[in-house]
mmCIF file of C-alpha atoms and ligand atoms in Angstrom:
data_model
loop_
_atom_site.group_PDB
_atom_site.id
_atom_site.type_symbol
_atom_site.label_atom_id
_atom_site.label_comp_id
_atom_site.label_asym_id
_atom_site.label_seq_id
_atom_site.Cartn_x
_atom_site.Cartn_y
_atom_site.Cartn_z
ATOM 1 C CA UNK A 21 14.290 11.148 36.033
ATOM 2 C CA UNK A 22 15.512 8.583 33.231
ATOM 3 C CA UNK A 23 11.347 7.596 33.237
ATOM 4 C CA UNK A 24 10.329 10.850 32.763
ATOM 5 C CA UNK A 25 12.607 11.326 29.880
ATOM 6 C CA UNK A 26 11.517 7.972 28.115
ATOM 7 C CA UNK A 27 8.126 8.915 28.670
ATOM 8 C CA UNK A 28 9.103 11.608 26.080
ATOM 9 C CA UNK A 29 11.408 9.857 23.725
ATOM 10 C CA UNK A 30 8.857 8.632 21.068
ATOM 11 C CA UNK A 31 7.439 12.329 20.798
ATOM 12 C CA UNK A 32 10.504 14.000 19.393
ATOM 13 C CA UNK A 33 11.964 11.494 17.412
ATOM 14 C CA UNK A 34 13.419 13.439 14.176
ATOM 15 C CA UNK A 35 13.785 11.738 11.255
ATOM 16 C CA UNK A 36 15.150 12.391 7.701
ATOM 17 C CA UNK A 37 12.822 12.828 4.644
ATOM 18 C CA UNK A 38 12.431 9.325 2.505
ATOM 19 C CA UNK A 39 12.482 11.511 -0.440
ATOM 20 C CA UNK A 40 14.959 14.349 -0.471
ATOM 21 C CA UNK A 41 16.611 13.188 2.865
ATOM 22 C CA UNK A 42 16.727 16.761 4.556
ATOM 23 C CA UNK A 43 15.679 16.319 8.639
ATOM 24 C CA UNK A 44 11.997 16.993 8.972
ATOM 25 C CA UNK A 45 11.691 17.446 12.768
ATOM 26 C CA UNK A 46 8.909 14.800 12.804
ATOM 27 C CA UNK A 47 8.816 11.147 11.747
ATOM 28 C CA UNK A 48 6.053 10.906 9.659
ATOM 29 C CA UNK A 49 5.616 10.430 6.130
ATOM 30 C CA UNK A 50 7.530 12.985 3.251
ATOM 31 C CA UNK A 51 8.794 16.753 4.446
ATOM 32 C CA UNK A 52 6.929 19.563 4.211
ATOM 33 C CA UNK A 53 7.978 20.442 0.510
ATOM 34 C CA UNK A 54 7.528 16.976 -0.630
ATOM 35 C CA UNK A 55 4.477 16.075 0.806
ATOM 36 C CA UNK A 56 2.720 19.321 -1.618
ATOM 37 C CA UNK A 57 3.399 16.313 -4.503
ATOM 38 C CA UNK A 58 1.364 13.619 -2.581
ATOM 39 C CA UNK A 59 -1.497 12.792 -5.216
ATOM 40 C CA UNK A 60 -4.260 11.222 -2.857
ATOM 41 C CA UNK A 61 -5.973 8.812 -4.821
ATOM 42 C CA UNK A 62 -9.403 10.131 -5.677
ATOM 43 C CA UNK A 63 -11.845 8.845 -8.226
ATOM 44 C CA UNK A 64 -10.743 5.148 -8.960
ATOM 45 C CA UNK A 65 -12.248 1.458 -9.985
ATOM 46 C CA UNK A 66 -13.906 -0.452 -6.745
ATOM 47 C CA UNK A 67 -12.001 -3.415 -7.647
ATOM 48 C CA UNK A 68 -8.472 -2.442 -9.129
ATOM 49 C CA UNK A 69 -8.180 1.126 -7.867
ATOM 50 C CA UNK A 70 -7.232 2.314 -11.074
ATOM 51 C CA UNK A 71 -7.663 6.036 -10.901
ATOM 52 C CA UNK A 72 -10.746 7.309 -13.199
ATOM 53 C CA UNK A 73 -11.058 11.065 -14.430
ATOM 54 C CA UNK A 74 -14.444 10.789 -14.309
ATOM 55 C CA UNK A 75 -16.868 12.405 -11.175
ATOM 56 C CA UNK A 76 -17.948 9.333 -9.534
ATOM 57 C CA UNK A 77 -15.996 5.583 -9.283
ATOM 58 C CA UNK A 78 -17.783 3.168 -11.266
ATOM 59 C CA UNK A 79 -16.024 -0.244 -11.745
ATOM 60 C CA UNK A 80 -13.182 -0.421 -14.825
ATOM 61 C CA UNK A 81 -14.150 -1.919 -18.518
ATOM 62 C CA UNK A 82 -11.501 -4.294 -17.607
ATOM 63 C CA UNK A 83 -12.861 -5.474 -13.618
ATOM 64 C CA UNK A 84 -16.498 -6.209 -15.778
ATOM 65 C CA UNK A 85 -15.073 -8.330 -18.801
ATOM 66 C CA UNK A 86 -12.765 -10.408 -16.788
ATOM 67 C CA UNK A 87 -13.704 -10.160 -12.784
ATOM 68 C CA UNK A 88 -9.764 -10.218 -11.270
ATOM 69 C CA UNK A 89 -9.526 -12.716 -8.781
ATOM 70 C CA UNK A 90 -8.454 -10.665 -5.580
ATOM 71 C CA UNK A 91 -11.578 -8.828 -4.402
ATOM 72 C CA UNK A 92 -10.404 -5.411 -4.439
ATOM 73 C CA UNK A 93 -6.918 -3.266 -4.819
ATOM 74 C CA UNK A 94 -6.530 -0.675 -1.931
ATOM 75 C CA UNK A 95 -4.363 2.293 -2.576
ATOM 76 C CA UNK A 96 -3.896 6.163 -0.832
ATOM 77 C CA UNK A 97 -2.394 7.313 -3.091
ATOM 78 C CA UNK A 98 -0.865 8.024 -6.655
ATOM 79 C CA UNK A 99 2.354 6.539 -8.125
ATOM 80 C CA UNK A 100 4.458 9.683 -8.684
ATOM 81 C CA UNK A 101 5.651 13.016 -7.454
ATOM 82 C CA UNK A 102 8.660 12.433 -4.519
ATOM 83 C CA UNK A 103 6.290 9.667 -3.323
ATOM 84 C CA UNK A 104 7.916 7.808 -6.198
ATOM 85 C CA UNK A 105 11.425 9.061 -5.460
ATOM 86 C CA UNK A 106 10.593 7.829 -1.981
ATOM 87 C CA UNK A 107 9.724 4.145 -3.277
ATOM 88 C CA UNK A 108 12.822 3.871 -5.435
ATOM 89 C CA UNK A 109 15.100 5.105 -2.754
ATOM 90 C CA UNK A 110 13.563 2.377 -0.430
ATOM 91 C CA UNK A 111 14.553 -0.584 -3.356
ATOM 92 C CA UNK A 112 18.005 0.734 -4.603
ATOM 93 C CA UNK A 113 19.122 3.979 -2.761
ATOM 94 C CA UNK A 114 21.549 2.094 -0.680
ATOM 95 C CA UNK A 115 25.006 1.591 -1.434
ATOM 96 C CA UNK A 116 25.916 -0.684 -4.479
ATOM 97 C CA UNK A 117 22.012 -0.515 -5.369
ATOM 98 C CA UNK A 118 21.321 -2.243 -2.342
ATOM 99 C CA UNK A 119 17.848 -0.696 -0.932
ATOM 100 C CA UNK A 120 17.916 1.839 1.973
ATOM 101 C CA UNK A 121 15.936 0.026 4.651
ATOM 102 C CA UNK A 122 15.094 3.026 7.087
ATOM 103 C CA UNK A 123 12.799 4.889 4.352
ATOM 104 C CA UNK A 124 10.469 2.171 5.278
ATOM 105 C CA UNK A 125 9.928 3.785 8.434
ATOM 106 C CA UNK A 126 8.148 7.181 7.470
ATOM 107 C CA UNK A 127 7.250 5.247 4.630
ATOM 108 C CA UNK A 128 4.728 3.114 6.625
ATOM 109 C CA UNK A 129 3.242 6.223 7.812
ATOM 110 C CA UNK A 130 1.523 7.221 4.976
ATOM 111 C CA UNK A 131 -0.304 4.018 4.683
ATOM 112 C CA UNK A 132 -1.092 3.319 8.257
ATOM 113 C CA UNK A 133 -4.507 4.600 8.049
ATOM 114 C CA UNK A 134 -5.200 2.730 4.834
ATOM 115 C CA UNK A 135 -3.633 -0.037 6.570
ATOM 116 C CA UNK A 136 -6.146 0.080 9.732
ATOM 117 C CA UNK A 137 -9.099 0.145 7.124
ATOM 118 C CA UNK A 138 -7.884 -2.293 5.567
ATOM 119 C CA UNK A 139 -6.734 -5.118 8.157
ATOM 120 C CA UNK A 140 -9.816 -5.126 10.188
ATOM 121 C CA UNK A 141 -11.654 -8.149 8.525
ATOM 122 C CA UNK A 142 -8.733 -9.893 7.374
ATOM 123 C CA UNK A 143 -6.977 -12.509 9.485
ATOM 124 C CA UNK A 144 -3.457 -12.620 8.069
ATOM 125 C CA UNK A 145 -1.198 -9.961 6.301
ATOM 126 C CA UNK A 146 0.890 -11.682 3.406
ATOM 127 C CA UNK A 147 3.890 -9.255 1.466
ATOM 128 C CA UNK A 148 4.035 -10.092 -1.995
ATOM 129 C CA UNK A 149 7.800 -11.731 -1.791
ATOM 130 C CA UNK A 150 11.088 -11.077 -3.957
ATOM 131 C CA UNK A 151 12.672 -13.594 -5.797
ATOM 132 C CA UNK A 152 15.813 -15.216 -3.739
ATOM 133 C CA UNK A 153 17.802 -13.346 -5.647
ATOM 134 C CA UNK A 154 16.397 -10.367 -5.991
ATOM 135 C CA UNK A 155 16.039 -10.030 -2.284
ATOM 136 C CA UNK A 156 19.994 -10.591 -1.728
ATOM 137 C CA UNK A 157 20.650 -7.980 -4.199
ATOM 138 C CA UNK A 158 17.673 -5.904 -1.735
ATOM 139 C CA UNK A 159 19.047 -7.080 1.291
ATOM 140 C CA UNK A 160 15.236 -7.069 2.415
ATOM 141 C CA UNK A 161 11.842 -7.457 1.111
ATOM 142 C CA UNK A 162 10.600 -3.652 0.319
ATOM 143 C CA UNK A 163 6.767 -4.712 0.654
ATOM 144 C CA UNK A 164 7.789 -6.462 4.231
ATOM 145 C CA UNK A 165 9.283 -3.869 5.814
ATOM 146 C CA UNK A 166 6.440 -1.320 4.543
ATOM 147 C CA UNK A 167 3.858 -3.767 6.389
ATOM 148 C CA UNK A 168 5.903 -4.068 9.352
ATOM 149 C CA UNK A 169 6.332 -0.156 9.271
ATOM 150 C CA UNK A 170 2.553 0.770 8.423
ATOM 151 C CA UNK A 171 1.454 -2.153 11.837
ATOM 152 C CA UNK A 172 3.447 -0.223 14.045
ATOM 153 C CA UNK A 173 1.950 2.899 13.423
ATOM 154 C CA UNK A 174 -1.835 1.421 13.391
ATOM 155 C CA UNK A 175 -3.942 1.755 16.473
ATOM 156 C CA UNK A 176 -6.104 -1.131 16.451
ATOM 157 C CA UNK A 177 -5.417 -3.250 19.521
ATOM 158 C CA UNK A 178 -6.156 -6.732 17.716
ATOM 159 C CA UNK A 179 -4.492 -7.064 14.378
ATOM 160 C CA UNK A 180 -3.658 -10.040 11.896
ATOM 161 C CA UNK A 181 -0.124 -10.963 11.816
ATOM 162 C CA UNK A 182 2.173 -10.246 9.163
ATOM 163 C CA UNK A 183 3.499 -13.995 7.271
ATOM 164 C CA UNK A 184 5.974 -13.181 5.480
ATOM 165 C CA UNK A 185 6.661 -17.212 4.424
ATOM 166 C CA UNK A 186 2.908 -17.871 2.985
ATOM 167 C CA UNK A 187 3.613 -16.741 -0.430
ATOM 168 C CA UNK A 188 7.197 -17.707 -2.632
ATOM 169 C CA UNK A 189 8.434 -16.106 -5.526
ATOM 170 C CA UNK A 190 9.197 -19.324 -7.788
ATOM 171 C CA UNK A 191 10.419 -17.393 -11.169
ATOM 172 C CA UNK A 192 12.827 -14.524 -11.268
ATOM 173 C CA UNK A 193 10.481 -12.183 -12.963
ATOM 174 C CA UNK A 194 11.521 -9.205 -15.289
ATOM 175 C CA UNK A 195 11.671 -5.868 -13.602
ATOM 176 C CA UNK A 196 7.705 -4.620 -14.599
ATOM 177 C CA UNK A 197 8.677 -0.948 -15.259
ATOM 178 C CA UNK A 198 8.898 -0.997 -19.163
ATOM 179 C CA UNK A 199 6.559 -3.622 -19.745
ATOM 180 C CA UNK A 200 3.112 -3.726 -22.273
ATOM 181 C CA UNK A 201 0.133 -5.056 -20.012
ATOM 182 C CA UNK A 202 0.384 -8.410 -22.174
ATOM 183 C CA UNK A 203 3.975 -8.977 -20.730
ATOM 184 C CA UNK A 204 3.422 -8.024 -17.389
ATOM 185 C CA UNK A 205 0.843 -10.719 -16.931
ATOM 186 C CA UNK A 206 3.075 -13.254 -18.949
ATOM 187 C CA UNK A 207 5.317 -12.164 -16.893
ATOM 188 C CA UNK A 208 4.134 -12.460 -13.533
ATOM 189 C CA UNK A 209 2.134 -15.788 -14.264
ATOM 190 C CA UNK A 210 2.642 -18.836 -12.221
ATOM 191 C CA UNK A 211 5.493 -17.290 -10.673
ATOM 192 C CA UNK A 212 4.048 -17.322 -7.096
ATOM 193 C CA UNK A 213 3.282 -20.466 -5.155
ATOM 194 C CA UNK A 214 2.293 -21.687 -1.433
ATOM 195 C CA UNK A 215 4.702 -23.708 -0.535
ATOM 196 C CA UNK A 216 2.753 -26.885 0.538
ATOM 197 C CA UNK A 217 4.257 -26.615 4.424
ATOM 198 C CA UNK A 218 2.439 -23.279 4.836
ATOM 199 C CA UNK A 219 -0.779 -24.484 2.873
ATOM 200 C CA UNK A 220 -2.827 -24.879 6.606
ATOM 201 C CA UNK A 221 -2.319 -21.413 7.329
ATOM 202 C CA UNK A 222 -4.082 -20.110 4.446
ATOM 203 C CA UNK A 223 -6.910 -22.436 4.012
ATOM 204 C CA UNK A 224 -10.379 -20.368 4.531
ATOM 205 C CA UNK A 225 -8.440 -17.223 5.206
ATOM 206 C CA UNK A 226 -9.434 -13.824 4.713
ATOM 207 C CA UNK A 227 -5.727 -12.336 3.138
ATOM 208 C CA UNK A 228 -4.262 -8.920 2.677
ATOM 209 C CA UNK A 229 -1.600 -8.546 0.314
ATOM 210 C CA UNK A 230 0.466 -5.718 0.862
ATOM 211 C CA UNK A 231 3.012 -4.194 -2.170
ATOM 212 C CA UNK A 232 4.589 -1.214 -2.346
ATOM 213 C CA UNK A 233 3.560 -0.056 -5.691
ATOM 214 C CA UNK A 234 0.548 -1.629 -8.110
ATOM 215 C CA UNK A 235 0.562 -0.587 -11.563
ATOM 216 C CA UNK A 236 -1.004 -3.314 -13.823
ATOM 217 C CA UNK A 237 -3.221 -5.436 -11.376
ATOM 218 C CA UNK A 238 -0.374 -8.311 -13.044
ATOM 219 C CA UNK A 239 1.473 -9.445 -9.547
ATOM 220 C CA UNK A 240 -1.855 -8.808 -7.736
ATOM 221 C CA UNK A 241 -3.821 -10.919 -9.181
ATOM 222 C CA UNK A 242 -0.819 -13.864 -10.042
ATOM 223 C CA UNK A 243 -0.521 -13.052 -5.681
ATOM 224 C CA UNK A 244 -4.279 -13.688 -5.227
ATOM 225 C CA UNK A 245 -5.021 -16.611 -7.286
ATOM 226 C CA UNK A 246 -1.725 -18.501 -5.283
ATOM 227 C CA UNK A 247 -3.221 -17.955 -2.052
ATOM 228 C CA UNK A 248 -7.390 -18.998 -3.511
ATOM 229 C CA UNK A 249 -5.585 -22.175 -5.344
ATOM 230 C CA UNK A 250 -4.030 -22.818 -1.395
ATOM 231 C CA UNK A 251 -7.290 -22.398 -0.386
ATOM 232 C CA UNK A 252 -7.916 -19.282 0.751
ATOM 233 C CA UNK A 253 -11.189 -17.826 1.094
ATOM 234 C CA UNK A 254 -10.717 -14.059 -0.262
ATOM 235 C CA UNK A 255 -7.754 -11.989 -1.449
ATOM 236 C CA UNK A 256 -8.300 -7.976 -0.773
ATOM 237 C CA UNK A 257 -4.749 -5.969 -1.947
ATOM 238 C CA UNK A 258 -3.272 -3.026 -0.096
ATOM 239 C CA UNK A 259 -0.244 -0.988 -1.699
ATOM 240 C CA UNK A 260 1.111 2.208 -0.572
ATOM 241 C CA UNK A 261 0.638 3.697 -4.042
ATOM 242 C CA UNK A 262 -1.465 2.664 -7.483
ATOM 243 C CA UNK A 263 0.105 3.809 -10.789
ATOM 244 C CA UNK A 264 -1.664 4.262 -13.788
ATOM 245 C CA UNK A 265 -1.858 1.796 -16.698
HETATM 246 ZN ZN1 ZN B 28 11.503 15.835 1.471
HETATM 247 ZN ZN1 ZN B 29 -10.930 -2.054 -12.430
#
């Protein structure tokens, strides 16, 4: 009897929205309401998934004057709409600012199909890390749990394990919300670093870095040229949603 009814557990499983916190009956992704604002990302660069509004993708201005060093940015879908809500809610909608670690769950859903595209030639997942401090204030590592979340949901029976350790935040960087481009990438620079215990597990490596949000390409690419200077052999990026310049 108690079988029977396990056997059933994982199909009715309610959960509340991410966004607007109401109980959607299911335990996938936004609510009904909120998912109508879920911007799929469309038309965007090859390389930094910057979305283009323009009919077909053809590589940015900025990916041909100055190749980035990851090999391409992968992205679902659009920073905005209660996707965004979602995101912030996840960093600070805890108490005292503190982030709200259960969003991650239905959160992971909507980027566990990108994430099975994405993970099948790579042969370790690496979350771009928080600061030390940063993460107490968190209490976790938002693009961690989102990895964790999206790997449970994906249905590929061989998958690269998540390291959470490969990559350090050196620098407590500036929030990037508010920032030019310029300062972003000032920024951002040099403040990641292999520590040299971890070095062995990255050397000729195929990596996927997973954030939650990528807006200027500026943490990506400070991410991906860490893990080539450890000695890894190609950096793709995966985030559950690409803003716009
Ligand atoms: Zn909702
Ligand atoms: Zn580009």
């Amino acid at each position: 009897m108690h079988l029977a009814i396990d056997a059933f557990l994982p199909l009715f499983f309610p959960e509340r929205c991410p966004a607007c916190d109401q109980w959607m009956g299911h335990d996938l992704g936004l609510c009904e309401s909120c998912s109508a604002s879920l911007y799929p990302l469309g038309v965007a660069c090859p390389t930094c998934a910057e979305p283009q509004d323009i009919p077909r993708a053809v590589t940015c201005l900025a990916c041909r004057t100055k190749p980035p060093p990851f090999r391409r940015v992968l992205a679902p879908w659009r920073y905005g709409g209660e996707l965004a809500v979602a995101i912030r809610r996840l960093k600070y909608g805890g108490p005292s600012g503190r982030g709200l670690a259960h969003v991650a769950r239905p959160l992971g859903a909507l980027l566990a199909s990108a994430y099975e595209d994405a993970v099948s030639d790579q042969d370790i997942v690496v979350p771009v890390p928080l600061h030390a401090a940063r993460l107490r204030a968190r209490g976790f590592s938002q693009a961690q749990r989102i990895a964790e979340a999206a790997r449970k949901q994906c249905r590929l029976a061989i998958q690269p394990t998540i390291l959470p350790g490969i990559l350090e935040r050196t620098r407590a960087t500036r929030e990037q919300a508010g920032l030019s481009r310029a300062e972003r990438r000032t920024n951002t620079a040099g403040a990641f670093l292999v520590p040299p215990r971890q070095a062995e597990r990255v050397r000729g490596k195929n990596i996927l870095v997973v954030d939650d949000v990528v807006t200027t390409t500026a943490t990506s690419g400070a991410c991906a040229r860490a893990l080539l200077a450890a000695g890894a052999t190609r950096v793709d990026i995966l985030a559950l949603a690409r803003a716009d310049n």
